[in-house]
XYZ file of C-alpha atoms in Angstrom:
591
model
C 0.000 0.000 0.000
C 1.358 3.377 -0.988
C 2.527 6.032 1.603
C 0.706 9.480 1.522
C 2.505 12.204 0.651
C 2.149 15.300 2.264
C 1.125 17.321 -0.746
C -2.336 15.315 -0.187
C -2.917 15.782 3.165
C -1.206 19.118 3.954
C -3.653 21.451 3.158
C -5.403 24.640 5.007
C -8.087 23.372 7.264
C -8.391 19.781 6.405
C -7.567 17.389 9.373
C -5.361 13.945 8.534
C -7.294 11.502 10.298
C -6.387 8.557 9.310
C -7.181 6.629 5.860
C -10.629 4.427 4.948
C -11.037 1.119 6.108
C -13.031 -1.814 4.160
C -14.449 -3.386 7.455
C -15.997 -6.796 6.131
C -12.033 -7.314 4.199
C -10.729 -6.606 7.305
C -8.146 -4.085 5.186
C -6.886 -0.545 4.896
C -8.051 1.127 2.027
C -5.771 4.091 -0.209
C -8.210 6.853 0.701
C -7.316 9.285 3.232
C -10.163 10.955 5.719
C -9.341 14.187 5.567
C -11.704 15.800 7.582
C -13.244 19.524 6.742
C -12.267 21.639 9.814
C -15.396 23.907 9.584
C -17.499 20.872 10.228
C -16.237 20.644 14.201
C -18.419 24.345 14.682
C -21.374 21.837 14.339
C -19.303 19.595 17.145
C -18.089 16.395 17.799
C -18.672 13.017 20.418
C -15.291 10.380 20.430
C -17.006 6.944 21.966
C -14.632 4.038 22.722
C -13.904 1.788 25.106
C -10.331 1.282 27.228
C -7.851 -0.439 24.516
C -10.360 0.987 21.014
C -8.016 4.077 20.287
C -10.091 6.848 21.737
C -6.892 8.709 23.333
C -5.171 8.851 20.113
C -7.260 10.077 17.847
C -8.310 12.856 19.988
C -4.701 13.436 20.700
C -4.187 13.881 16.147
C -7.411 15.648 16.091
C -5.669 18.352 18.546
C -2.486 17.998 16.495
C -4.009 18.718 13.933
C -5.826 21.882 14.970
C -2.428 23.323 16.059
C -1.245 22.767 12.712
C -3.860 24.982 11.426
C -3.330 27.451 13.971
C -6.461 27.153 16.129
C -6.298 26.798 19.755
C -7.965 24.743 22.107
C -8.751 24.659 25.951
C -8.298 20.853 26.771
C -10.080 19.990 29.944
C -8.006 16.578 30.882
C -9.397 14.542 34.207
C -6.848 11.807 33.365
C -4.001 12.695 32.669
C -3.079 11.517 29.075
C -3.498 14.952 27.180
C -0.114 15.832 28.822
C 0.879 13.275 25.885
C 0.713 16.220 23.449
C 4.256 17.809 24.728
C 6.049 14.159 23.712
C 6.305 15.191 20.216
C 9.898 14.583 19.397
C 11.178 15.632 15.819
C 14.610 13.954 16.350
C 12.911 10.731 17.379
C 16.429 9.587 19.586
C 16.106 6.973 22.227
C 17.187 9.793 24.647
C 13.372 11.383 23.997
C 11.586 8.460 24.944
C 13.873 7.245 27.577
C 12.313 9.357 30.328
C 8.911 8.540 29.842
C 9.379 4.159 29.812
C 8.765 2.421 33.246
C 11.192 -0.439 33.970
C 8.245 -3.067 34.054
C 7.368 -2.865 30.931
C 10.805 -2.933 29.802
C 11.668 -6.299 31.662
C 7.919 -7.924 30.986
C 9.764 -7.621 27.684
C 12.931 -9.168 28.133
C 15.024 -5.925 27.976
C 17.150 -3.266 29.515
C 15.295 0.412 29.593
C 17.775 1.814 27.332
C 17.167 -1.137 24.685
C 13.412 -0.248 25.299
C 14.178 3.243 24.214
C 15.885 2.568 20.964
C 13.097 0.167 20.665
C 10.258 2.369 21.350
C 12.077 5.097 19.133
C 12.282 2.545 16.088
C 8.876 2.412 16.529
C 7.558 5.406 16.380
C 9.711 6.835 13.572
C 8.647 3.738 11.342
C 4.738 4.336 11.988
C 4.812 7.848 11.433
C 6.382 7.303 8.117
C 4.418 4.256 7.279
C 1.459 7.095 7.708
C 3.271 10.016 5.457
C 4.589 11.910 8.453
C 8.019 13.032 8.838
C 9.741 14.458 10.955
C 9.376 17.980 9.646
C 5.849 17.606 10.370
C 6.518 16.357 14.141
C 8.599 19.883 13.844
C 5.874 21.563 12.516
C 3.625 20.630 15.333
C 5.536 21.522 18.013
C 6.253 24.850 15.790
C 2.474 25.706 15.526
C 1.150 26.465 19.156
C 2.514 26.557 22.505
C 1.293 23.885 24.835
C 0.933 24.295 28.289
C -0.134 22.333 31.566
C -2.355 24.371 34.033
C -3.274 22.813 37.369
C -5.390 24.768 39.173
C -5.429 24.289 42.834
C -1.922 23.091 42.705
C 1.743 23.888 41.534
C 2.306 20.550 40.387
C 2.060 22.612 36.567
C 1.113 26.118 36.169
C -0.800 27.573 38.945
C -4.323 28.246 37.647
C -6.651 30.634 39.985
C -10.380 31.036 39.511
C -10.908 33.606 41.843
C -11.017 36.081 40.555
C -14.037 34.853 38.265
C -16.637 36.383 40.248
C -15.651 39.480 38.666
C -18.611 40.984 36.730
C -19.395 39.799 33.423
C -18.871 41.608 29.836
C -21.659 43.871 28.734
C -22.735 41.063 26.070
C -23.394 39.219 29.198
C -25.477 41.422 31.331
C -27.804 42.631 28.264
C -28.503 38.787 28.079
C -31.459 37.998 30.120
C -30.881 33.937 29.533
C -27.036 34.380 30.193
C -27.177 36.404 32.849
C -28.933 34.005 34.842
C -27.246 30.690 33.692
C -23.385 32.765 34.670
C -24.910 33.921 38.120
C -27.081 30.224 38.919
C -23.085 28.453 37.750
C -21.649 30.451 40.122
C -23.319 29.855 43.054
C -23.778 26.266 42.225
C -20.027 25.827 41.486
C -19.112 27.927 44.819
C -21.566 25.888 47.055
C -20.370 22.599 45.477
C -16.851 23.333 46.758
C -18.480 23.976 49.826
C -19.677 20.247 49.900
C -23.366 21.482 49.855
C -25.388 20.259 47.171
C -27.766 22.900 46.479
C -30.947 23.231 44.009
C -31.094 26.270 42.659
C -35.068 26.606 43.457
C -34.855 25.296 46.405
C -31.840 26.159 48.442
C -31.851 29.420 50.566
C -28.134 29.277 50.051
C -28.673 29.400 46.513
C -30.872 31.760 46.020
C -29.051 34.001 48.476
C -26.157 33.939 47.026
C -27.524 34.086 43.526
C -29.584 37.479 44.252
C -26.162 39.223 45.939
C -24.308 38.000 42.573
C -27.264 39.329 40.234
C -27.176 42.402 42.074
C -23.868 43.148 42.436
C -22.747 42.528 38.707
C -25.782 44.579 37.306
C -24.592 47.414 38.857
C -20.855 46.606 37.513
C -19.534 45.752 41.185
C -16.986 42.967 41.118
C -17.165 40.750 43.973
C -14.477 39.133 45.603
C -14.894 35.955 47.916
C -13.624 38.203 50.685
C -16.568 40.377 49.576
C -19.102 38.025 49.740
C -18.413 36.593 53.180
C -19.357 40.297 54.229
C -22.419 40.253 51.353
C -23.595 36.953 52.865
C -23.888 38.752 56.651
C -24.845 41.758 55.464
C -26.834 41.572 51.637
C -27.269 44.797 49.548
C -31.125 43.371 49.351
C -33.639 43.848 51.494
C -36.165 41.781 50.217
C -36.043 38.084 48.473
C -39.532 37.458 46.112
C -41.916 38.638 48.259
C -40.195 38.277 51.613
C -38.006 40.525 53.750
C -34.674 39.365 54.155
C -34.854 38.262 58.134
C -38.128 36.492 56.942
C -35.972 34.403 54.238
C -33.305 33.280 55.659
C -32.468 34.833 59.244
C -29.244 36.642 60.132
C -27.951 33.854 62.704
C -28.372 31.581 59.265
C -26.455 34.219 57.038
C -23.835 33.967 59.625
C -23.500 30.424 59.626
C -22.918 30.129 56.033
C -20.251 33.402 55.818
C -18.789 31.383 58.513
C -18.823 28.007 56.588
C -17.265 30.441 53.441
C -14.426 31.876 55.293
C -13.362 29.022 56.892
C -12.640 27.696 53.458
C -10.782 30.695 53.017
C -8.976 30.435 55.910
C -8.324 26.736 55.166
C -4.400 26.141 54.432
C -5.262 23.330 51.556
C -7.333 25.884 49.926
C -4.566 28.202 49.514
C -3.117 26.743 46.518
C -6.500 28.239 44.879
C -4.868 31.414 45.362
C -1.650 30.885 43.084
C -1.540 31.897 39.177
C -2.368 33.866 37.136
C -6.196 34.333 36.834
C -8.090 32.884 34.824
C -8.987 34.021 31.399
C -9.736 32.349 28.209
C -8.207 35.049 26.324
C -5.093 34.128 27.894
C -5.807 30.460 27.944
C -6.213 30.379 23.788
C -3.383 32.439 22.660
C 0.129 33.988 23.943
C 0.883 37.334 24.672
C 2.797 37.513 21.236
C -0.993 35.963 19.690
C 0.599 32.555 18.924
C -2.116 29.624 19.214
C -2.065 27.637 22.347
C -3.138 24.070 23.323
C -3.880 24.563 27.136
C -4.546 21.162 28.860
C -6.298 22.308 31.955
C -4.874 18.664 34.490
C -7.763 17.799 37.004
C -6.651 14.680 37.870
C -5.470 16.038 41.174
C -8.460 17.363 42.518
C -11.377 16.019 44.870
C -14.716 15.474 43.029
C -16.555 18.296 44.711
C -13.414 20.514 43.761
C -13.406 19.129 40.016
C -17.210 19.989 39.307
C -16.464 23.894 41.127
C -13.887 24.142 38.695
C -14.992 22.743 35.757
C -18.742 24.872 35.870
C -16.436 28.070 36.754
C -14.165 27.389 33.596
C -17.684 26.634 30.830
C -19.179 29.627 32.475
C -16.082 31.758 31.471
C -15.576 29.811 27.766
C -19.743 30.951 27.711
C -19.231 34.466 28.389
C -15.604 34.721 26.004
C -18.153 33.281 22.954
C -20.585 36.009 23.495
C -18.572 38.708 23.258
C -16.899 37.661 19.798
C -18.572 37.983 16.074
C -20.039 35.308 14.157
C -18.451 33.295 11.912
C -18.468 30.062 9.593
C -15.051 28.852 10.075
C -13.572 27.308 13.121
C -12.033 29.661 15.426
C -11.337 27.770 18.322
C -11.857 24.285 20.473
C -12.742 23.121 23.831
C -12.088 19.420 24.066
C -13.068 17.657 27.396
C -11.963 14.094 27.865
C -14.491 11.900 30.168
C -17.108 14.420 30.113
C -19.712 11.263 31.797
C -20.746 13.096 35.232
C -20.466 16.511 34.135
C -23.403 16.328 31.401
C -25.551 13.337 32.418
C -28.836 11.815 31.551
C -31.011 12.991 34.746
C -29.534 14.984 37.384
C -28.448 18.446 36.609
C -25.185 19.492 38.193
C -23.975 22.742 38.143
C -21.396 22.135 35.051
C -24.414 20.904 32.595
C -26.416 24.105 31.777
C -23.248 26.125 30.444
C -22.457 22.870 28.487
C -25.729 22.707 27.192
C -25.691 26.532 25.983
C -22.203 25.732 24.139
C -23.550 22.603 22.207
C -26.822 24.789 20.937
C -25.252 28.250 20.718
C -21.429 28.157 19.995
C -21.213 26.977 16.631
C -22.505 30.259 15.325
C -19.132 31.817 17.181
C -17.005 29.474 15.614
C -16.059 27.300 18.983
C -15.926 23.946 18.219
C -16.981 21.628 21.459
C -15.441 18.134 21.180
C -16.375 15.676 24.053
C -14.823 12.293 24.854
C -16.214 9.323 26.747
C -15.854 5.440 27.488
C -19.664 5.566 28.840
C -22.323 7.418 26.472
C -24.888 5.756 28.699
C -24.273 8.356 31.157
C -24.521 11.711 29.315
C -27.629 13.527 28.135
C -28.644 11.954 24.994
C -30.949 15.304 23.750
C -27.845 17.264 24.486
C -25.860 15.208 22.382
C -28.725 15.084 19.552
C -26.839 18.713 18.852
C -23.831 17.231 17.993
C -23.200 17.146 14.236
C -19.800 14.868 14.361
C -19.605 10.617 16.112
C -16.466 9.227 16.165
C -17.720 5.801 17.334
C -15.016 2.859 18.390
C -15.282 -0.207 20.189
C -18.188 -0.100 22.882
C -18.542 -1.736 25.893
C -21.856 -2.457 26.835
C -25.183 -3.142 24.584
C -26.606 -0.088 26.573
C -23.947 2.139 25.596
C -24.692 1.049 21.744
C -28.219 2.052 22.699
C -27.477 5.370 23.558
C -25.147 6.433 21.117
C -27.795 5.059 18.461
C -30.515 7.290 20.888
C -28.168 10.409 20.234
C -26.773 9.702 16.253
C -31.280 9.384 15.703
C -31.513 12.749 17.263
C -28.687 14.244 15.098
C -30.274 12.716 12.262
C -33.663 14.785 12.782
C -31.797 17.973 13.835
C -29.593 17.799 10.415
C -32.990 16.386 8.275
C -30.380 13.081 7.405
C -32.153 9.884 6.870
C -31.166 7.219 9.483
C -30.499 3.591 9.285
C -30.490 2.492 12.705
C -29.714 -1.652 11.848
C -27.308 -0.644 9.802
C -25.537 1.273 12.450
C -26.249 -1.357 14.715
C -24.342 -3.588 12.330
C -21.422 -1.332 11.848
C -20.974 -0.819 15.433
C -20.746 -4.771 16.291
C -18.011 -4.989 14.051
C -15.256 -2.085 15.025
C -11.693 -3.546 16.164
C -8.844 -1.591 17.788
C -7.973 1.908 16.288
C -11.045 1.871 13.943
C -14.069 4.326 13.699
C -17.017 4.916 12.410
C -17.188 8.439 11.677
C -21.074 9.340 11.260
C -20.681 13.214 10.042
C -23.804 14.960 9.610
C -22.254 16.964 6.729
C -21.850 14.197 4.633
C -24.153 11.287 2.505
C -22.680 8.099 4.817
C -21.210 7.155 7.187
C -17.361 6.157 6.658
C -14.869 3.401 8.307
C -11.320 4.631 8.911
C -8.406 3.719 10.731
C -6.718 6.580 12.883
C -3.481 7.535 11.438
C -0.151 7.110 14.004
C 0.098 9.636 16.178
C 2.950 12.335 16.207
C 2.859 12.819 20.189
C 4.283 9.853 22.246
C 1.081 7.941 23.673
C 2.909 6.988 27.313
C -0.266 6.932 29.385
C -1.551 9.238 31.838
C 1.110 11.571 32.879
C 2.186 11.209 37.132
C 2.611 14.438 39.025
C 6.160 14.370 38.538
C 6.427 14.313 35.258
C 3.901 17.165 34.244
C 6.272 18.882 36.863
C 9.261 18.069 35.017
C 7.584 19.117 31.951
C 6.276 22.502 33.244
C 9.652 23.236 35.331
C 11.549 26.023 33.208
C 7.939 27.808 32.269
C 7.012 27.848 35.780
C 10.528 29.353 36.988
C 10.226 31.856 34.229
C 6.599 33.074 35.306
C 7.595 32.809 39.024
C 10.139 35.404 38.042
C 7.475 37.968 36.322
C 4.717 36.855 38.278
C 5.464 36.710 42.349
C 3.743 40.080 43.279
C 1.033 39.691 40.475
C 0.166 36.457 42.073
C 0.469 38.194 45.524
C -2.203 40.760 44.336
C -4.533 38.438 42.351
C -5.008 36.249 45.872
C -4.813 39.648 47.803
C -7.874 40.729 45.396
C -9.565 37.544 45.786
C -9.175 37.232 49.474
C -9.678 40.967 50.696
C -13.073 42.377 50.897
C -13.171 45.605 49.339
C -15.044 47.030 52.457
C -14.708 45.674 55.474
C -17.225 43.672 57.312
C -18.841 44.269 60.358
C -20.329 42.511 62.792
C -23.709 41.765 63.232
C -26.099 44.276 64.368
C -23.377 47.541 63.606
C -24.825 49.401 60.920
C -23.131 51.669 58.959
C -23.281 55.031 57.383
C -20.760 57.001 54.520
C -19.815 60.707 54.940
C -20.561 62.438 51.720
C -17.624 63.924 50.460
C -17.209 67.862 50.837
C -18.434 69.576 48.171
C -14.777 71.731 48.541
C -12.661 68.854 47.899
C -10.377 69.796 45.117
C -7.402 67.567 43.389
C -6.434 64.142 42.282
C -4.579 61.137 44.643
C -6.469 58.483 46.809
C -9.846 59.159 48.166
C -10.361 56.613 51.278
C -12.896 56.108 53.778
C -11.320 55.726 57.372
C -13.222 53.990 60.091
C -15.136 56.367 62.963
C -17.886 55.696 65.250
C -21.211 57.899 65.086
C -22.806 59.354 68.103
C -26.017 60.898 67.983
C -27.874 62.044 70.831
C -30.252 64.753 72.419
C -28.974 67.026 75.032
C -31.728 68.353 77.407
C -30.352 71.746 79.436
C -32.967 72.350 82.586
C -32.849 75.297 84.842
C -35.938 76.760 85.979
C -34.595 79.738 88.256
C -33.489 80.911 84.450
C -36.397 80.070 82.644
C -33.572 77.413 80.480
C -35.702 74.338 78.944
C -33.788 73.244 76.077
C -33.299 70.542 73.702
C -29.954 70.810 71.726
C -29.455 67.801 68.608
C -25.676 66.951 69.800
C -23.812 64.578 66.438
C -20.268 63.893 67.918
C -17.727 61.510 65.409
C -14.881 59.330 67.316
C -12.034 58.977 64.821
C -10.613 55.685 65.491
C -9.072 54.362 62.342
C -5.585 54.099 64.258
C -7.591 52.175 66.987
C -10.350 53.606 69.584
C -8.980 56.047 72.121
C -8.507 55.051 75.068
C -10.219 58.393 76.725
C -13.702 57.345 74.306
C -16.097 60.366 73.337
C -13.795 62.782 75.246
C -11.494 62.724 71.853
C -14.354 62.887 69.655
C -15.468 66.414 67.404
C -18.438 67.858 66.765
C -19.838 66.623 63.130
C -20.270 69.941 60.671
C -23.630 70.923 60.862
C -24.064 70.755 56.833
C -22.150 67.154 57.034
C -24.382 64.640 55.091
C -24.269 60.986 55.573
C -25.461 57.809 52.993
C -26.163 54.757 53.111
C -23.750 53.677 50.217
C -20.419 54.440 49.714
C -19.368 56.049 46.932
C -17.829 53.456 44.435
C -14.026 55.859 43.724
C -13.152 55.592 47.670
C -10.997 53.022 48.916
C -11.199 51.697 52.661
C -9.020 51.437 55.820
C -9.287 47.851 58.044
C -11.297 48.279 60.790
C -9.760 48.518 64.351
């Protein structure tokens, strides 16, 4: 069988996939699937069982993008997207030596650095046998920057999310509909990490915390989670539907959950939330020099509860980057999540599935590209996936997960207007071996068979934690340099409330600024303490029966004086007070 050349598959976005495969001969056939980039804006689903290929053809679909130049945001709960930084143009045993376990060199009856040469043999022979040189391996690792993020850990680069409570874009806030799914994800993603799992109807918690969030981003007020411990005790809302706010949820309540908030804070294994740079899709798709990146965003380290908090934080900000960009036809950029079953299931509704949902029926018209990757279909939403225009189907496990993905290639089917065979899938399905797909593209007549091509990153397996740190080690020295007092006022941000919060039952009042107040430089408000009273002067040998309105302020921003109202001053008569501050002032801790 003839090699490709390059001058077939080489071309402006058209992905090498692999080449057609004549399933009843059991046989590879000369055609290449080159597959129309454009056609991922309508989406794609990879389906295959441990051992059917799954990893790698993701793995050349994202080399392939990078080719092009188009990013991608690659959310990885595994592990084995790290793969995509073991693409090694010079193809020496000394590449591959670092990433082969001494088991599996023994088990076959060799030393490691016979494995090597081995291994690099290999490689080099099945990326030629597939028309890729080595110049193309170069080209690869040319094309984009790749990256390892870790958020809630430096095992990679620091990742915070933190500072995502920020208020959303303009696009955002005129959007009834995504207004309310970015304010309902971020409660539910906060009050997940907070091990509470709360219903967005039915939860005071949620709807507390919901209503501060709504209100405090329409009027353009970023909120820190040092600002909403003090929002929680004391709202900016007096009223919740058609109850007052003691009637709703009571302030002894409020306290308990600020409490249960700052705690978290306050909690030493939650401080490695606080490191990175913040998070920003901008950022996370392209360089500062606009070079394309593939950033594979490594959960693997993080609890369950902390994995869904992320994850709904990260679609929520992927949600509000699409709105604010113009349509277009052509692909622009991906988001590729690898075992996506139990963060867009069948039933339940967890706090990651509505901006997933919006994404899959809305992003195509931005250009973003969604590509999803499972071993279980039978536990994802089967009329979310019916908007999914792209199946890459391999070897399935169960008859139940062949019964879904047939549920969700029908619904496809009548979305797109496509007829539908459903034995004929059936057939087709029963018959895939290792490393070969069914591709079912709603774009095209049929269905087609291919066989993945070899892939130019170095499939070792899910990556440990020391290797994605030896992999990450000279980027994260070089941003440690830049970025130690940027990191030090992200968490500062995150962590300080803008205002300080008092305790229960102290209510508080801001000093309108002097009308004769001239010049530029900091405006602050400094803490005081407010004394009004009524004096009553009595004597009745002078005929003296007065009432005199007596407004005395205690400065005590340096602490409270010891000697109490006796260091106080009279408040200027024309002195007016409000109840909010105004937003240019900056505050002083409270004694």
């Amino acid at each position: 069988m003839a090699v490709p050349s390059p001058d077939v598959f080489e071309k402006l976005a058209t992905f090498y996939l692999g080449r057609e495969y004549d399933l009843p001969a059991g046989k590879l056939l000369d055609d290449l699937l080159l597959y129309d980039a454009k056609d991922l804006c309508t989406h794609a689903m990879c389906v295959g069982m441990t051992g059917s290929g799954k990893t790698g053809l993701c793995l050349s679909l994202l080399e392939e993008a990078a080719i092009d130049g188009i990013p991608a945001i690659c959310i990885d709960p595994k592990g084995d997207l790290a793969n995509l930084m073991l693409a090694f143009p010079d193809m020496t045993p000394d590449d591959f030596l670092p990433w082969l376990e001494q088991g599996e060199a023994s088990r076959k009856g060799m030393t490691l650095d016979e494995f090597a040469t081995s291994t690099a043999e290999k490689w080099k022979a099945g990326l030629a046998s597939w028309g890729q040189t080595p110049e193309r391996v170069a080209k690869f690792k040319a094309a984009a920057d790749v990256a390892i993020y870790t958020p809630g850990s430096s095992i990679g680069l620091p990742l915070t999310v933190l500072k995502s409570f920020d208020a959303p874009p303009p696009e955002v806030l005129d959007d009834a509909d995504a207004m309310r799914e970015r304010v309902t994800g971020a409660a539910s993603g906060l009050l997940t990490l907070l091990g509470m799992e709360a219903d967005p109807l039915l939860s005071r918690e949620h709807i507390l915390i919901s209503s501060i969030l709504d209100h405090c981003w329409r009027e353009q007020r970023h909120v820190s989670i040092g600002d909403l411990i003090g929002l929680i005790t004391s709202p900016p809302i007096k009223r919740v539907g058609v109850l007052d706010l003691d009637s709703f949820m009571s302030a002894s309540d409020r306290g308990k959950l600020a409490m249960t908030l700052n705690n978290l804070l306050a909690s030493p294994a939650f401080s490695t939330w606080l490191e990175g740079e913040a998070l920003s899709v901008k950022k996370l798709l392209h360089t500062a020099e606009g070079k394309p990146r593939l950033s594979i965003i490594s959960i693997a380290h993080l609890s369950e509860q902390e994995r869904m908090f992320f994850v709904t934080i990260l679609l929520n900000e992927v949600v509000a980057w699409m709105r604010t960009q113009s349509g277009t036809s052509s692909l622009r950029a991906l988001l590729y999540m690898d075992e996506v079953a139990g963060y867009f299931p069948p039933v339940s509704n967890p706090p990651s599935k509505p901006p997933m949902l919006t994404l899959l029926k809305q992003a195509r018209a931005f250009g973003l590209g969604v590509t999803l990757a499972t071993q279980n279909p039978v536990d994802l939403d089967y009329k979310g996936l019916s908007n999914i225009g792209t199946w890459f189907l391999g070897r399935l496990q169960t008859e139940r997960d062949k019964a879904r993905v047939l549920e969700g290639l029908e619904g496809a089917a009548a979305q797109s207007g496509k007829p539908f065979d459903k034995n004929a899938m059936e057939r087709l399905l029963a018959s895939l071996g290792s490393r070969v797909f069914l591709m079912n593209n709603v774009h095209d007549d049929a269905p087609t068979v291919f066989q993945t091509r070899w892939a130019m990153s170095f499939l070792a397996g899910p990556l440990a934690r020391n290797q994605i740190s030896a992999l990450m080690a000279d980027r994260k020295a070089e941003l440690e340099k830049q970025a130690k007092s940027q990191n030090e006022k992200v968490a500062k941000k995150a962590t300080t409330p803008a205002r300080p919060v008092l305790p229960q039952g102290v209510s508080e009042t801001f000093l309108v600024p002097s009308r004769y107040v001239r010049g530029e430089g900091e405006r602050i408000y400094r803490a005081a303490l407010l004394g009004e009273g009524a004096m009553h002067f009595v004597r009745s040998s002078a005929g003296v029966d007065t009432w005199v309105d007596v407004k005395r302020l205690l400065r005590c921003g340096k602490g409270v004086p010891k000697d109490g109202w006796e260091s106080s001053e009279t408040v200027d008569p024309d002195a007016e007070f409000e109840k909010k501050p105004d937003s240019s002032f900056s505050f002083t801790q409270l004694p």
